[in-house]
PDB file of N, CA and C in Angstrom:
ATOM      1  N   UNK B   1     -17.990  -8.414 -11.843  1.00 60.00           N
ATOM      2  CA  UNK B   1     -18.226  -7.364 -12.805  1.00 60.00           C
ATOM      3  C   UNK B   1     -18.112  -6.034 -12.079  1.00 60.00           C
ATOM      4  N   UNK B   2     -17.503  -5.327 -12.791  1.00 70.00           N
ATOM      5  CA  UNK B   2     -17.079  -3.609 -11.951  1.00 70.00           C
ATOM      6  C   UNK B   2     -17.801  -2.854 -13.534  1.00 70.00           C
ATOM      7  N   UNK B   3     -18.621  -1.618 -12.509  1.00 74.00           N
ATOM      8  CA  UNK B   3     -18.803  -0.921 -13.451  1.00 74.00           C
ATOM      9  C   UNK B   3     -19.046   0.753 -13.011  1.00 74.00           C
ATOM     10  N   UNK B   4     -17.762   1.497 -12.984  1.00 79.00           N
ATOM     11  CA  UNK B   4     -17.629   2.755 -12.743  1.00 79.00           C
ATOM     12  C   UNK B   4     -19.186   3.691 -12.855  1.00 79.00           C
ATOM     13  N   UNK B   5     -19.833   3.375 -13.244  1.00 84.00           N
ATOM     14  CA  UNK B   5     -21.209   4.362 -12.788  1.00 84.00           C
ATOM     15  C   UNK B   5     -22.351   3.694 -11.934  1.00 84.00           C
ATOM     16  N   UNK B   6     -22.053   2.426 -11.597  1.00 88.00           N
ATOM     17  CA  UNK B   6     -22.818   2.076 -10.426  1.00 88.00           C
ATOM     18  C   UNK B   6     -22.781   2.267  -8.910  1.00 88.00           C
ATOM     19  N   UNK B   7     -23.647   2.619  -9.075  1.00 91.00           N
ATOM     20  CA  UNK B   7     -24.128   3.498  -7.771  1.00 91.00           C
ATOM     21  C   UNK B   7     -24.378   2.408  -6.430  1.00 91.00           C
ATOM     22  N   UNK B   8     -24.209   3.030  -4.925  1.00 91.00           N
ATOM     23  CA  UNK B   8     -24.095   2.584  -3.850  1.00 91.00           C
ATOM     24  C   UNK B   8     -25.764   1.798  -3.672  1.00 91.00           C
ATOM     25  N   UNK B   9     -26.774   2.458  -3.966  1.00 92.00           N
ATOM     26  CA  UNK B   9     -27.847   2.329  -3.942  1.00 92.00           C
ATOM     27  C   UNK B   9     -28.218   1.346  -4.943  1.00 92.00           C
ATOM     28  N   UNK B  10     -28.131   1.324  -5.764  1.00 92.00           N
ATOM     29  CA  UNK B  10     -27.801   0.147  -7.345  1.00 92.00           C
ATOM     30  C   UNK B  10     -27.591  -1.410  -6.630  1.00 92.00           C
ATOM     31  N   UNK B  11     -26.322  -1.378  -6.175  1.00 91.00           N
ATOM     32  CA  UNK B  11     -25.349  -2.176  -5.354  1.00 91.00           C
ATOM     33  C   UNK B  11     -26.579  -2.935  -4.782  1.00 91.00           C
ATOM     34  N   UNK B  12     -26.451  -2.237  -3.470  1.00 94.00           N
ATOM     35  CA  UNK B  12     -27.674  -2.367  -2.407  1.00 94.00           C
ATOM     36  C   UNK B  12     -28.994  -2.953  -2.941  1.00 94.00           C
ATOM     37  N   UNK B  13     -29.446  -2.897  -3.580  1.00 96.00           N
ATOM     38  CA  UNK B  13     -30.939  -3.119  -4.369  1.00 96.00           C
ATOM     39  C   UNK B  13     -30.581  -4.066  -5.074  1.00 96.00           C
ATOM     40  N   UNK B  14     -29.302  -4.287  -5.584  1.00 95.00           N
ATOM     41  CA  UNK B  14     -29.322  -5.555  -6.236  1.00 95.00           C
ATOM     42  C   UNK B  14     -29.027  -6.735  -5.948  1.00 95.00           C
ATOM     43  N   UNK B  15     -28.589  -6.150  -4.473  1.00 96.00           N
ATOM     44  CA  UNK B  15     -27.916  -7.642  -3.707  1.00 96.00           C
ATOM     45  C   UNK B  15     -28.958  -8.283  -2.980  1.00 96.00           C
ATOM     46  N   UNK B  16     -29.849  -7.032  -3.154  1.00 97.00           N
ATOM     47  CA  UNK B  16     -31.192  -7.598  -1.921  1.00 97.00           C
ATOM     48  C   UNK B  16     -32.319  -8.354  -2.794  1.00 97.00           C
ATOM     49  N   UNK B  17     -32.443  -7.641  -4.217  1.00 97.00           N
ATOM     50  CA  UNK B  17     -33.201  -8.462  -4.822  1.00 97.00           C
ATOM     51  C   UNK B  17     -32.707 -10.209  -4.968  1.00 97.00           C
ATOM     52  N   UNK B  18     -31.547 -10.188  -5.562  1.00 97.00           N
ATOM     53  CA  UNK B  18     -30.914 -10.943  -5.669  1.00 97.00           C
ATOM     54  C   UNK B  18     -31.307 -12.073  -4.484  1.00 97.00           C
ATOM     55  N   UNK B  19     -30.716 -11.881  -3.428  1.00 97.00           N
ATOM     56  CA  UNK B  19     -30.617 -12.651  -2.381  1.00 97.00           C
ATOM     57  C   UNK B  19     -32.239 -13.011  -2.024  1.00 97.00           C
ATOM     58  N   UNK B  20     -33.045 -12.414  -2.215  1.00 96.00           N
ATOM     59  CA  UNK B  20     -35.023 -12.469  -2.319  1.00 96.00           C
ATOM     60  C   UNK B  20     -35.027 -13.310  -3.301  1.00 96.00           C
ATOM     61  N   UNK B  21     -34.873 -13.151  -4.544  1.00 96.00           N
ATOM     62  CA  UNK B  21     -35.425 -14.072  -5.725  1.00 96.00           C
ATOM     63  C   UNK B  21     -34.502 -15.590  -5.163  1.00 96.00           C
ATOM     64  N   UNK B  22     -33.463 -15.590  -5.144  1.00 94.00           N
ATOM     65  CA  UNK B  22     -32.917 -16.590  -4.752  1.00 94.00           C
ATOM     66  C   UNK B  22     -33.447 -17.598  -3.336  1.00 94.00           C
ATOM     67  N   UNK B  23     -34.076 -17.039  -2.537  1.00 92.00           N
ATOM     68  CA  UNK B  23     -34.637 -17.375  -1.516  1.00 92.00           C
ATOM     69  C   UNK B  23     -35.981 -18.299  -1.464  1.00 92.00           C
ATOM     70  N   UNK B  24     -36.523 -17.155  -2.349  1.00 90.00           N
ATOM     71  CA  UNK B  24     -37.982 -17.721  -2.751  1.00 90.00           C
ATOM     72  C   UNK B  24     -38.210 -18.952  -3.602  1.00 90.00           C
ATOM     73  N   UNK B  25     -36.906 -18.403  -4.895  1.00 89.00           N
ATOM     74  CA  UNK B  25     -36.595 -19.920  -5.847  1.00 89.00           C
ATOM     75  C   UNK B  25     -36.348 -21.121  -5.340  1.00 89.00           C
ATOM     76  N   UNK B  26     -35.218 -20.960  -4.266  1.00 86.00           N
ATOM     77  CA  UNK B  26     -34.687 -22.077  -3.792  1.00 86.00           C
ATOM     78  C   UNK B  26     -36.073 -22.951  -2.931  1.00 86.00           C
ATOM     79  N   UNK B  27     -36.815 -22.281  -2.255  1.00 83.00           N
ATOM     80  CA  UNK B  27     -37.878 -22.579  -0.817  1.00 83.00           C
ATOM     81  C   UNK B  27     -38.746 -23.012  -1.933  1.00 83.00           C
ATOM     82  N   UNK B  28     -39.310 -22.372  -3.266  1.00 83.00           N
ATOM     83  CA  UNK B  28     -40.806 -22.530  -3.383  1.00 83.00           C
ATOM     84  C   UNK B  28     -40.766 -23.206  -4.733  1.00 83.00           C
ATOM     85  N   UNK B  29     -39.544 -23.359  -5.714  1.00 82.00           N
ATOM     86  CA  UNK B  29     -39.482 -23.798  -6.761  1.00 82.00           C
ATOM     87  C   UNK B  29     -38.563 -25.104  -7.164  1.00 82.00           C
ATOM     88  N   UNK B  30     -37.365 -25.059  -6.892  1.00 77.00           N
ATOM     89  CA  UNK B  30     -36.357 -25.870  -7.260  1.00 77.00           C
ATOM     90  C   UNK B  30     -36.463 -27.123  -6.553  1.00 77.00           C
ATOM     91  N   UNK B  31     -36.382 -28.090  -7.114  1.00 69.00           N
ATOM     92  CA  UNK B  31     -36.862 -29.252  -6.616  1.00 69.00           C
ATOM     93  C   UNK B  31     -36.223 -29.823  -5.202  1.00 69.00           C
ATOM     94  N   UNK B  32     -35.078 -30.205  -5.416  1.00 68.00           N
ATOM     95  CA  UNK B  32     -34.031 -30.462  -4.162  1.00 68.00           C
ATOM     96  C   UNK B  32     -34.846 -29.849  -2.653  1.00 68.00           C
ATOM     97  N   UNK B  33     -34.866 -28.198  -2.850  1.00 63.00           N
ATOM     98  CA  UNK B  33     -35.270 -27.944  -1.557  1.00 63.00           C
ATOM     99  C   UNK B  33     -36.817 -27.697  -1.530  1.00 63.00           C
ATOM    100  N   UNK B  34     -37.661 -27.856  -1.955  1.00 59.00           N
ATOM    101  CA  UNK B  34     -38.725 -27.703  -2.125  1.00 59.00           C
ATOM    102  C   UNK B  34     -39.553 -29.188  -2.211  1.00 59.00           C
ATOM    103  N   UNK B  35     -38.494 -29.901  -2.092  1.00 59.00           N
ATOM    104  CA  UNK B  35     -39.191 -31.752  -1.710  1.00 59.00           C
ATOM    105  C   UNK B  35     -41.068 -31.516  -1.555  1.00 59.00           C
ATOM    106  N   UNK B  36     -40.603 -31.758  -0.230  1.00 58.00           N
ATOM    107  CA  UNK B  36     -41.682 -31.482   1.512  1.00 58.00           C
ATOM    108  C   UNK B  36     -43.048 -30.821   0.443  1.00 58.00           C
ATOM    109  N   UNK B  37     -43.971 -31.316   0.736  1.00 59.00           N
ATOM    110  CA  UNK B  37     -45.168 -31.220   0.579  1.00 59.00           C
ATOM    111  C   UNK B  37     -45.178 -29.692   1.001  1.00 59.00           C
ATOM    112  N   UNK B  38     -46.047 -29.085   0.661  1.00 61.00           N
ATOM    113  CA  UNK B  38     -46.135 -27.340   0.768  1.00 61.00           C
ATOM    114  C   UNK B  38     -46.545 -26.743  -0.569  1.00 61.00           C
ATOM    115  N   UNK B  39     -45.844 -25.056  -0.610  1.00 63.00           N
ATOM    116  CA  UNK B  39     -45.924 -24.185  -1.732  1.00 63.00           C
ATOM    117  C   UNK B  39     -45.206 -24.986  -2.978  1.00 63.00           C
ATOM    118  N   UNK B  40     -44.397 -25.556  -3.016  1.00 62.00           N
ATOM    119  CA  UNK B  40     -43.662 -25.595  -3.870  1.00 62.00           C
ATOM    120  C   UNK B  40     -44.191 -26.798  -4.933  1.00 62.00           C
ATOM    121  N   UNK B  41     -45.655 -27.519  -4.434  1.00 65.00           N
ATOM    122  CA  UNK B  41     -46.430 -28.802  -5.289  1.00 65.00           C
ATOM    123  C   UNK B  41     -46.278 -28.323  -6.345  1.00 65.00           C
ATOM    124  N   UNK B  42     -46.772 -27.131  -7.022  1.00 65.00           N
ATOM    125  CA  UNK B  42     -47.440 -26.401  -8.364  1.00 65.00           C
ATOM    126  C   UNK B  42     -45.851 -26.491  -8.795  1.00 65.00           C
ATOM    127  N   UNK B  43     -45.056 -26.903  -8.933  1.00 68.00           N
ATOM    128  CA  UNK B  43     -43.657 -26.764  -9.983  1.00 68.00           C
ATOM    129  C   UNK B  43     -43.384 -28.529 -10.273  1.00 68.00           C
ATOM    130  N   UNK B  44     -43.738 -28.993  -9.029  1.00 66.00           N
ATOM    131  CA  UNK B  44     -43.341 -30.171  -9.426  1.00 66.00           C
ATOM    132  C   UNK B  44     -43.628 -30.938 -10.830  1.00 66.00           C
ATOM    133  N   UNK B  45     -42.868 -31.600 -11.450  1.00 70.00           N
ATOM    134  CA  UNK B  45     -43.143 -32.222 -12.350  1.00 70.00           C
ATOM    135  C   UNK B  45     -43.016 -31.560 -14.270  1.00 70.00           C
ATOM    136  N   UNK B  46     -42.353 -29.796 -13.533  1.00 76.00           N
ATOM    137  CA  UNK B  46     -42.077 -28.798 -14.940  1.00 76.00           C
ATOM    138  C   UNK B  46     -40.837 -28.592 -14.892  1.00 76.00           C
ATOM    139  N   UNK B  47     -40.386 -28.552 -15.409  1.00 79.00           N
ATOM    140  CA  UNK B  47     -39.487 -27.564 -16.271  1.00 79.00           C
ATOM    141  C   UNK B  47     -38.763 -26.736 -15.258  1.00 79.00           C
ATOM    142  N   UNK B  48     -39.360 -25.438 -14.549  1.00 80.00           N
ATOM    143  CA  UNK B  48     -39.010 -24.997 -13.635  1.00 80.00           C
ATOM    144  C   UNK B  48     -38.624 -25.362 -12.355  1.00 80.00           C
ATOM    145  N   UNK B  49     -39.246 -26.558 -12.311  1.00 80.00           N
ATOM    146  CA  UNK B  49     -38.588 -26.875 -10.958  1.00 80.00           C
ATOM    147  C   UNK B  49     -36.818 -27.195 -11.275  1.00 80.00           C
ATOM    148  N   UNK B  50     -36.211 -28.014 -12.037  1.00 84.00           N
ATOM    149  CA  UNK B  50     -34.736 -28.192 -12.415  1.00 84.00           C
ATOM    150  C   UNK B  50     -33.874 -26.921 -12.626  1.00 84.00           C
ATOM    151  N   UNK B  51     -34.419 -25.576 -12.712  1.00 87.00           N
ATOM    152  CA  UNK B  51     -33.947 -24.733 -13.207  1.00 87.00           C
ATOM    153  C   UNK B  51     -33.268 -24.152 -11.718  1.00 87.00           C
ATOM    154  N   UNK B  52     -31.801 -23.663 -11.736  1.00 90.00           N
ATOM    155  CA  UNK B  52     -31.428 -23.427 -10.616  1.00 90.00           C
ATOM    156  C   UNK B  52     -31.395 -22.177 -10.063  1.00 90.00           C
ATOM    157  N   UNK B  53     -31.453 -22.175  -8.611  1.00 91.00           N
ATOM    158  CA  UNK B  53     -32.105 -20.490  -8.099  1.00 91.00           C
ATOM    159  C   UNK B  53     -31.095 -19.642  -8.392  1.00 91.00           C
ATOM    160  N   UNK B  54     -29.549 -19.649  -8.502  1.00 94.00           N
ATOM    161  CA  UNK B  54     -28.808 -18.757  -9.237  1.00 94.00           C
ATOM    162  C   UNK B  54     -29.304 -18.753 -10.600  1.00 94.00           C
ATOM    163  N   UNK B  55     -29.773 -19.173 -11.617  1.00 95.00           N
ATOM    164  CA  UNK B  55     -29.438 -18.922 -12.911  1.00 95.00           C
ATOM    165  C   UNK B  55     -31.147 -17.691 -12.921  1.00 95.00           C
ATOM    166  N   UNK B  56     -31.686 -17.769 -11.709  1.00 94.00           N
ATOM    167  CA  UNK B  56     -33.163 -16.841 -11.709  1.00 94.00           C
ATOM    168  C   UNK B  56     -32.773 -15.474 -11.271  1.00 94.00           C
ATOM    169  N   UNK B  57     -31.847 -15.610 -10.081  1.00 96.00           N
ATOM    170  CA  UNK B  57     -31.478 -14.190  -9.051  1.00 96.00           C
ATOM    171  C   UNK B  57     -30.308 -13.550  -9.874  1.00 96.00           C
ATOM    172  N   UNK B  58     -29.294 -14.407 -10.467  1.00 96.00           N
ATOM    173  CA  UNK B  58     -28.165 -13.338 -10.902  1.00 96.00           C
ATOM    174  C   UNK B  58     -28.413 -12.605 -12.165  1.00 96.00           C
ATOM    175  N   UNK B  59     -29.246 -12.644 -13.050  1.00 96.00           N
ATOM    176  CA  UNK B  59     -29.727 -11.467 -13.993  1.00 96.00           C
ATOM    177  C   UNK B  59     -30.651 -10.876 -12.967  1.00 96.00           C
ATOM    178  N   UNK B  60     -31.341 -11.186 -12.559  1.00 96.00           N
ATOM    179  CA  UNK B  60     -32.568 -10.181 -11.646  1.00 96.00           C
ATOM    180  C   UNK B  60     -31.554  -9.549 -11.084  1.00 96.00           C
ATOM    181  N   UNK B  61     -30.473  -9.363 -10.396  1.00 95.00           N
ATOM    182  CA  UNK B  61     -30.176  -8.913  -9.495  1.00 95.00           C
ATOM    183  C   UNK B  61     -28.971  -7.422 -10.530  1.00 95.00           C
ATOM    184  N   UNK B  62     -28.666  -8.301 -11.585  1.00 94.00           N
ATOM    185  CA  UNK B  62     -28.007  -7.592 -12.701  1.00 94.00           C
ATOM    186  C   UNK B  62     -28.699  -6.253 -13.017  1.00 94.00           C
ATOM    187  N   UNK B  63     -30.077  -6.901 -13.425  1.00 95.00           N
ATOM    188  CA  UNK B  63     -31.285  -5.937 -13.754  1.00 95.00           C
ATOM    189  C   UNK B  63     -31.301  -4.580 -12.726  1.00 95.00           C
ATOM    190  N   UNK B  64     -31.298  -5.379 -11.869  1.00 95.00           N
ATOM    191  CA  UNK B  64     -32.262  -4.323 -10.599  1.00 95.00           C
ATOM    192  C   UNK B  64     -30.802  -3.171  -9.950  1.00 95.00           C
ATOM    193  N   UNK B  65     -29.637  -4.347 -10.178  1.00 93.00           N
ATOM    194  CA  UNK B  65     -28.617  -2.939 -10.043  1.00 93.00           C
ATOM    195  C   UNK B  65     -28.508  -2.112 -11.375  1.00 93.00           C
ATOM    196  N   UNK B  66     -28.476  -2.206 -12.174  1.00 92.00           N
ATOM    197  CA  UNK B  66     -28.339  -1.054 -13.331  1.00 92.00           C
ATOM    198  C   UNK B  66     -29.647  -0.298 -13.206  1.00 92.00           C
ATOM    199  N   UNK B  67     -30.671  -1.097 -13.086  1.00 94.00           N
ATOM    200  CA  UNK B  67     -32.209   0.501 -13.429  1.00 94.00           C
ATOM    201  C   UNK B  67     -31.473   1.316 -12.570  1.00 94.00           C
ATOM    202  N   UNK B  68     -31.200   1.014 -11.107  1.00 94.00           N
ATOM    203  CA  UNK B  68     -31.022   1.486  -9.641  1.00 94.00           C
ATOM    204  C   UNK B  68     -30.433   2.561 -10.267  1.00 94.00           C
ATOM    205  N   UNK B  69     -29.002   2.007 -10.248  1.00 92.00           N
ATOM    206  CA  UNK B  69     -28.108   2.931 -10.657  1.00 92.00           C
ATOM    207  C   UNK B  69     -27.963   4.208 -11.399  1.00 92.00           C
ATOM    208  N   UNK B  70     -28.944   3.561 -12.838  1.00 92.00           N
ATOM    209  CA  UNK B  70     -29.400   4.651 -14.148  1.00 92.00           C
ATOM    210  C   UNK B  70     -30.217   5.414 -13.351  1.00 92.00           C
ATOM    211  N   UNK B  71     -31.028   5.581 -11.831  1.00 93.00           N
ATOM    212  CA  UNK B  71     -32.088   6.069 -11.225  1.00 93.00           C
ATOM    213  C   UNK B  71     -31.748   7.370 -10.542  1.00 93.00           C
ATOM    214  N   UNK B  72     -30.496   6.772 -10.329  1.00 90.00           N
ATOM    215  CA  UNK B  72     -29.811   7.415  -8.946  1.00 90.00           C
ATOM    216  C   UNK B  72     -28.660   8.719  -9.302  1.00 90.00           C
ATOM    217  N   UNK B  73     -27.849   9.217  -8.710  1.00 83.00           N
ATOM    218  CA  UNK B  73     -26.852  10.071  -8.670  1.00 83.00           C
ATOM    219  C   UNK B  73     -25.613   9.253  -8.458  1.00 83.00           C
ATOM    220  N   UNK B  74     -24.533   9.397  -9.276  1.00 75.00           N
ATOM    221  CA  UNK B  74     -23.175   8.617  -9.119  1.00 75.00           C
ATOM    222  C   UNK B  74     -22.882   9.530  -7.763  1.00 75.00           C
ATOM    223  N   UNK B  75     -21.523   8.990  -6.684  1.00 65.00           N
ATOM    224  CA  UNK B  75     -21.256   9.360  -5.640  1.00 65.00           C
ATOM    225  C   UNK B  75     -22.177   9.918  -4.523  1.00 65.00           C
ATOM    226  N   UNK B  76     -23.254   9.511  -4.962  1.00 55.00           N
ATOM    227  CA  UNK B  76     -23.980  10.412  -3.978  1.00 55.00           C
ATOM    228  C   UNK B  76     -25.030   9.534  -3.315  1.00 55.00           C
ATOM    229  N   UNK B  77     -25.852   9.295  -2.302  1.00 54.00           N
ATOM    230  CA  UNK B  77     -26.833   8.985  -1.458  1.00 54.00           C
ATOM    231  C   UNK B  77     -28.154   7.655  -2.217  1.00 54.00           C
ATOM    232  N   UNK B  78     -28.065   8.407  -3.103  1.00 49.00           N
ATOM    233  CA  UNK B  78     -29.234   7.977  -4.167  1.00 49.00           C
ATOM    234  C   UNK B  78     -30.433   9.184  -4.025  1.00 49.00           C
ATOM    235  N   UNK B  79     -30.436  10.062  -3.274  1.00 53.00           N
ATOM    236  CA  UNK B  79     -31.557  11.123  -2.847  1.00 53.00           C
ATOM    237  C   UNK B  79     -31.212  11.664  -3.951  1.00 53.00           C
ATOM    238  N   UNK B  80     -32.506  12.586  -3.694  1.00 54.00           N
ATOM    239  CA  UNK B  80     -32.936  13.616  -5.354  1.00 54.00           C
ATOM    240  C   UNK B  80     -31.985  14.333  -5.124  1.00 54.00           C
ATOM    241  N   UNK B  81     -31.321  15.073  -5.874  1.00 55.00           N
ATOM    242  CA  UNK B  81     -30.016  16.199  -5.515  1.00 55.00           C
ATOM    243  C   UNK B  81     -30.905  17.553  -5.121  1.00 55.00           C
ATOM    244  N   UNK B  82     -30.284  17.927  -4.143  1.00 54.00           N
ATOM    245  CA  UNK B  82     -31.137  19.537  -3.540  1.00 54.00           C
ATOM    246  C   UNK B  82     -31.303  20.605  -4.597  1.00 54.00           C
ATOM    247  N   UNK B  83     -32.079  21.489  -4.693  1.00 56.00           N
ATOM    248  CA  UNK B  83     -32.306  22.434  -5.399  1.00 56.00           C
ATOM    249  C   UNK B  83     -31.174  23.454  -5.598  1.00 56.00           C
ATOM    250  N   UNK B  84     -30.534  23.948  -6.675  1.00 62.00           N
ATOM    251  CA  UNK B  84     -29.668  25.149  -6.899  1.00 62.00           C
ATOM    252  C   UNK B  84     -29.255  26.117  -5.112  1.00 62.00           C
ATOM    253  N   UNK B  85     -28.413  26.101  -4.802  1.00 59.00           N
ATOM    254  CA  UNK B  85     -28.693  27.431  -3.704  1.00 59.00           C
ATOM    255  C   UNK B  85     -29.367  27.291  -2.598  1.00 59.00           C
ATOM    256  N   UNK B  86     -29.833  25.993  -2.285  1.00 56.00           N
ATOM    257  CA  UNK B  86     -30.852  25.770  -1.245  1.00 56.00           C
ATOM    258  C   UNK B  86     -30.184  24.693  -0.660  1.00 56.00           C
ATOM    259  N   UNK B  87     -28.524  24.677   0.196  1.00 53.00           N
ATOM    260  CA  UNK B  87     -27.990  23.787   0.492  1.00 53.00           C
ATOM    261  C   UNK B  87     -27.457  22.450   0.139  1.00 53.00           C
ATOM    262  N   UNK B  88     -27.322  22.957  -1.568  1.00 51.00           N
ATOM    263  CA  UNK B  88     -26.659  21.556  -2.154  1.00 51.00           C
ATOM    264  C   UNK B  88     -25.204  21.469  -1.908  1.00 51.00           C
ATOM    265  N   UNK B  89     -24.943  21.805  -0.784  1.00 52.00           N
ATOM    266  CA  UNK B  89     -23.169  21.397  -0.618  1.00 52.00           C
ATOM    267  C   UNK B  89     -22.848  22.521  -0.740  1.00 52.00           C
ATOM    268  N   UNK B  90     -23.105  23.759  -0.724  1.00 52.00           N
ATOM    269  CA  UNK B  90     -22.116  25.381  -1.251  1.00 52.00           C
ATOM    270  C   UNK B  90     -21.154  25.470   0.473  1.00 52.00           C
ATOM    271  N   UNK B  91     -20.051  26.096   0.158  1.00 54.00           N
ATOM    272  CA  UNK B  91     -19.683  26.125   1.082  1.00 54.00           C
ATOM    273  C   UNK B  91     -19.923  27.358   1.818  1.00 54.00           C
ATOM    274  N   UNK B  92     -20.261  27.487   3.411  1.00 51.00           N
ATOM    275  CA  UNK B  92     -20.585  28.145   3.971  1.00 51.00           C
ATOM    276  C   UNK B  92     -19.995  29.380   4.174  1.00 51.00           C
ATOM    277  N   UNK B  93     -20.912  30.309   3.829  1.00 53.00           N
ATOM    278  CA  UNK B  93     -20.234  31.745   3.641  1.00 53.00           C
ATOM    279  C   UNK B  93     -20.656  32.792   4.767  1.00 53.00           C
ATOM    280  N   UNK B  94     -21.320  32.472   5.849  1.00 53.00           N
ATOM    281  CA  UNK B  94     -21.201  33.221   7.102  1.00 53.00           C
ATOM    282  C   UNK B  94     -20.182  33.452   7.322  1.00 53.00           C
ATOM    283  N   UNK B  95     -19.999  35.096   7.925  1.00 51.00           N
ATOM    284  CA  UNK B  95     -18.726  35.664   8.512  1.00 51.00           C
ATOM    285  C   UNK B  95     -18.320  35.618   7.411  1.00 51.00           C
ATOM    286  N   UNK B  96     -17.794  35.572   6.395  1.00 54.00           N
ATOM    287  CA  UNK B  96     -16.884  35.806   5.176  1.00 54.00           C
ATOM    288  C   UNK B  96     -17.063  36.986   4.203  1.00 54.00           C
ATOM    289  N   UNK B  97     -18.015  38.521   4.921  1.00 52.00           N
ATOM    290  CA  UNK B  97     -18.064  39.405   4.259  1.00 52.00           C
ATOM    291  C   UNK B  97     -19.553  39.262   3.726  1.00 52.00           C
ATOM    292  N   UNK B  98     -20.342  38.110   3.933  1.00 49.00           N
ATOM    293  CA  UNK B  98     -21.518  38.216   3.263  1.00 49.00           C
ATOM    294  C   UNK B  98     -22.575  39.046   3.540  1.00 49.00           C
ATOM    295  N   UNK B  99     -22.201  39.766   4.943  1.00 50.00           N
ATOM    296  CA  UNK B  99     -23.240  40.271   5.336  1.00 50.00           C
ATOM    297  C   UNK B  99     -24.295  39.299   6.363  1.00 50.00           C
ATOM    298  N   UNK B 100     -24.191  38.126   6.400  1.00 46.00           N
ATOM    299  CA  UNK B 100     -24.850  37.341   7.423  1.00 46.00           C
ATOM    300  C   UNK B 100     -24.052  37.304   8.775  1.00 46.00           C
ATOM    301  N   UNK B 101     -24.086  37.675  10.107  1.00 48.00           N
ATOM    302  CA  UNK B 101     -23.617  37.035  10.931  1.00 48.00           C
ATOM    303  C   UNK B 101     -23.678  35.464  11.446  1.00 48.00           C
TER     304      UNK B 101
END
């Protein structure tokens, strides 16, 4: 999926959630890897345990890149954009008559 206003930061946040929920699903829920006596007792025997750790992480991860994105600045850092005049990118006008040396 491509989507021209998602952002670098979006991206990033969603691959990480992604790859987290998937981690945790796979280790603490889904049956196959979660056999072995441990965290993962409390699923055994529901519903959730059969459910597979992609079908948990790839909307989460869907999710968490679009808020990101809707959060953030297209092309840019993901940082708050600088204030008017206070070094948001103007190009430097020393020596150019401004009166600043």
């Amino acid at each position: 999926v491509v989507a021209a206003r998602s952002t670098g930061g979006g991206a990033g946040a969603g691959m990480a959630a992604g790859a987290g929920a998937w981690a945790l699903w796979a280790l603490l829920v889904h049956r196959p890897e979660s056999a072995a006596p441990g965290p993962g007792r409390w699923a055994a025997g529901t519903v959730w345990a059969h459910v597979d750790p992609v079908a948990v992480a790839l909307p989460l991860s869907a999710l968490i890149t679009v808020a990101v994105s809707l959060a953030t600045r297209p092309g840019g850092s993901g940082a708050a954009p600088a204030p008017a005049g206070r070094g948001g990118g103007e190009k430097s006008t020393a020596g150019a008559g401004s009166g600043f040396a």
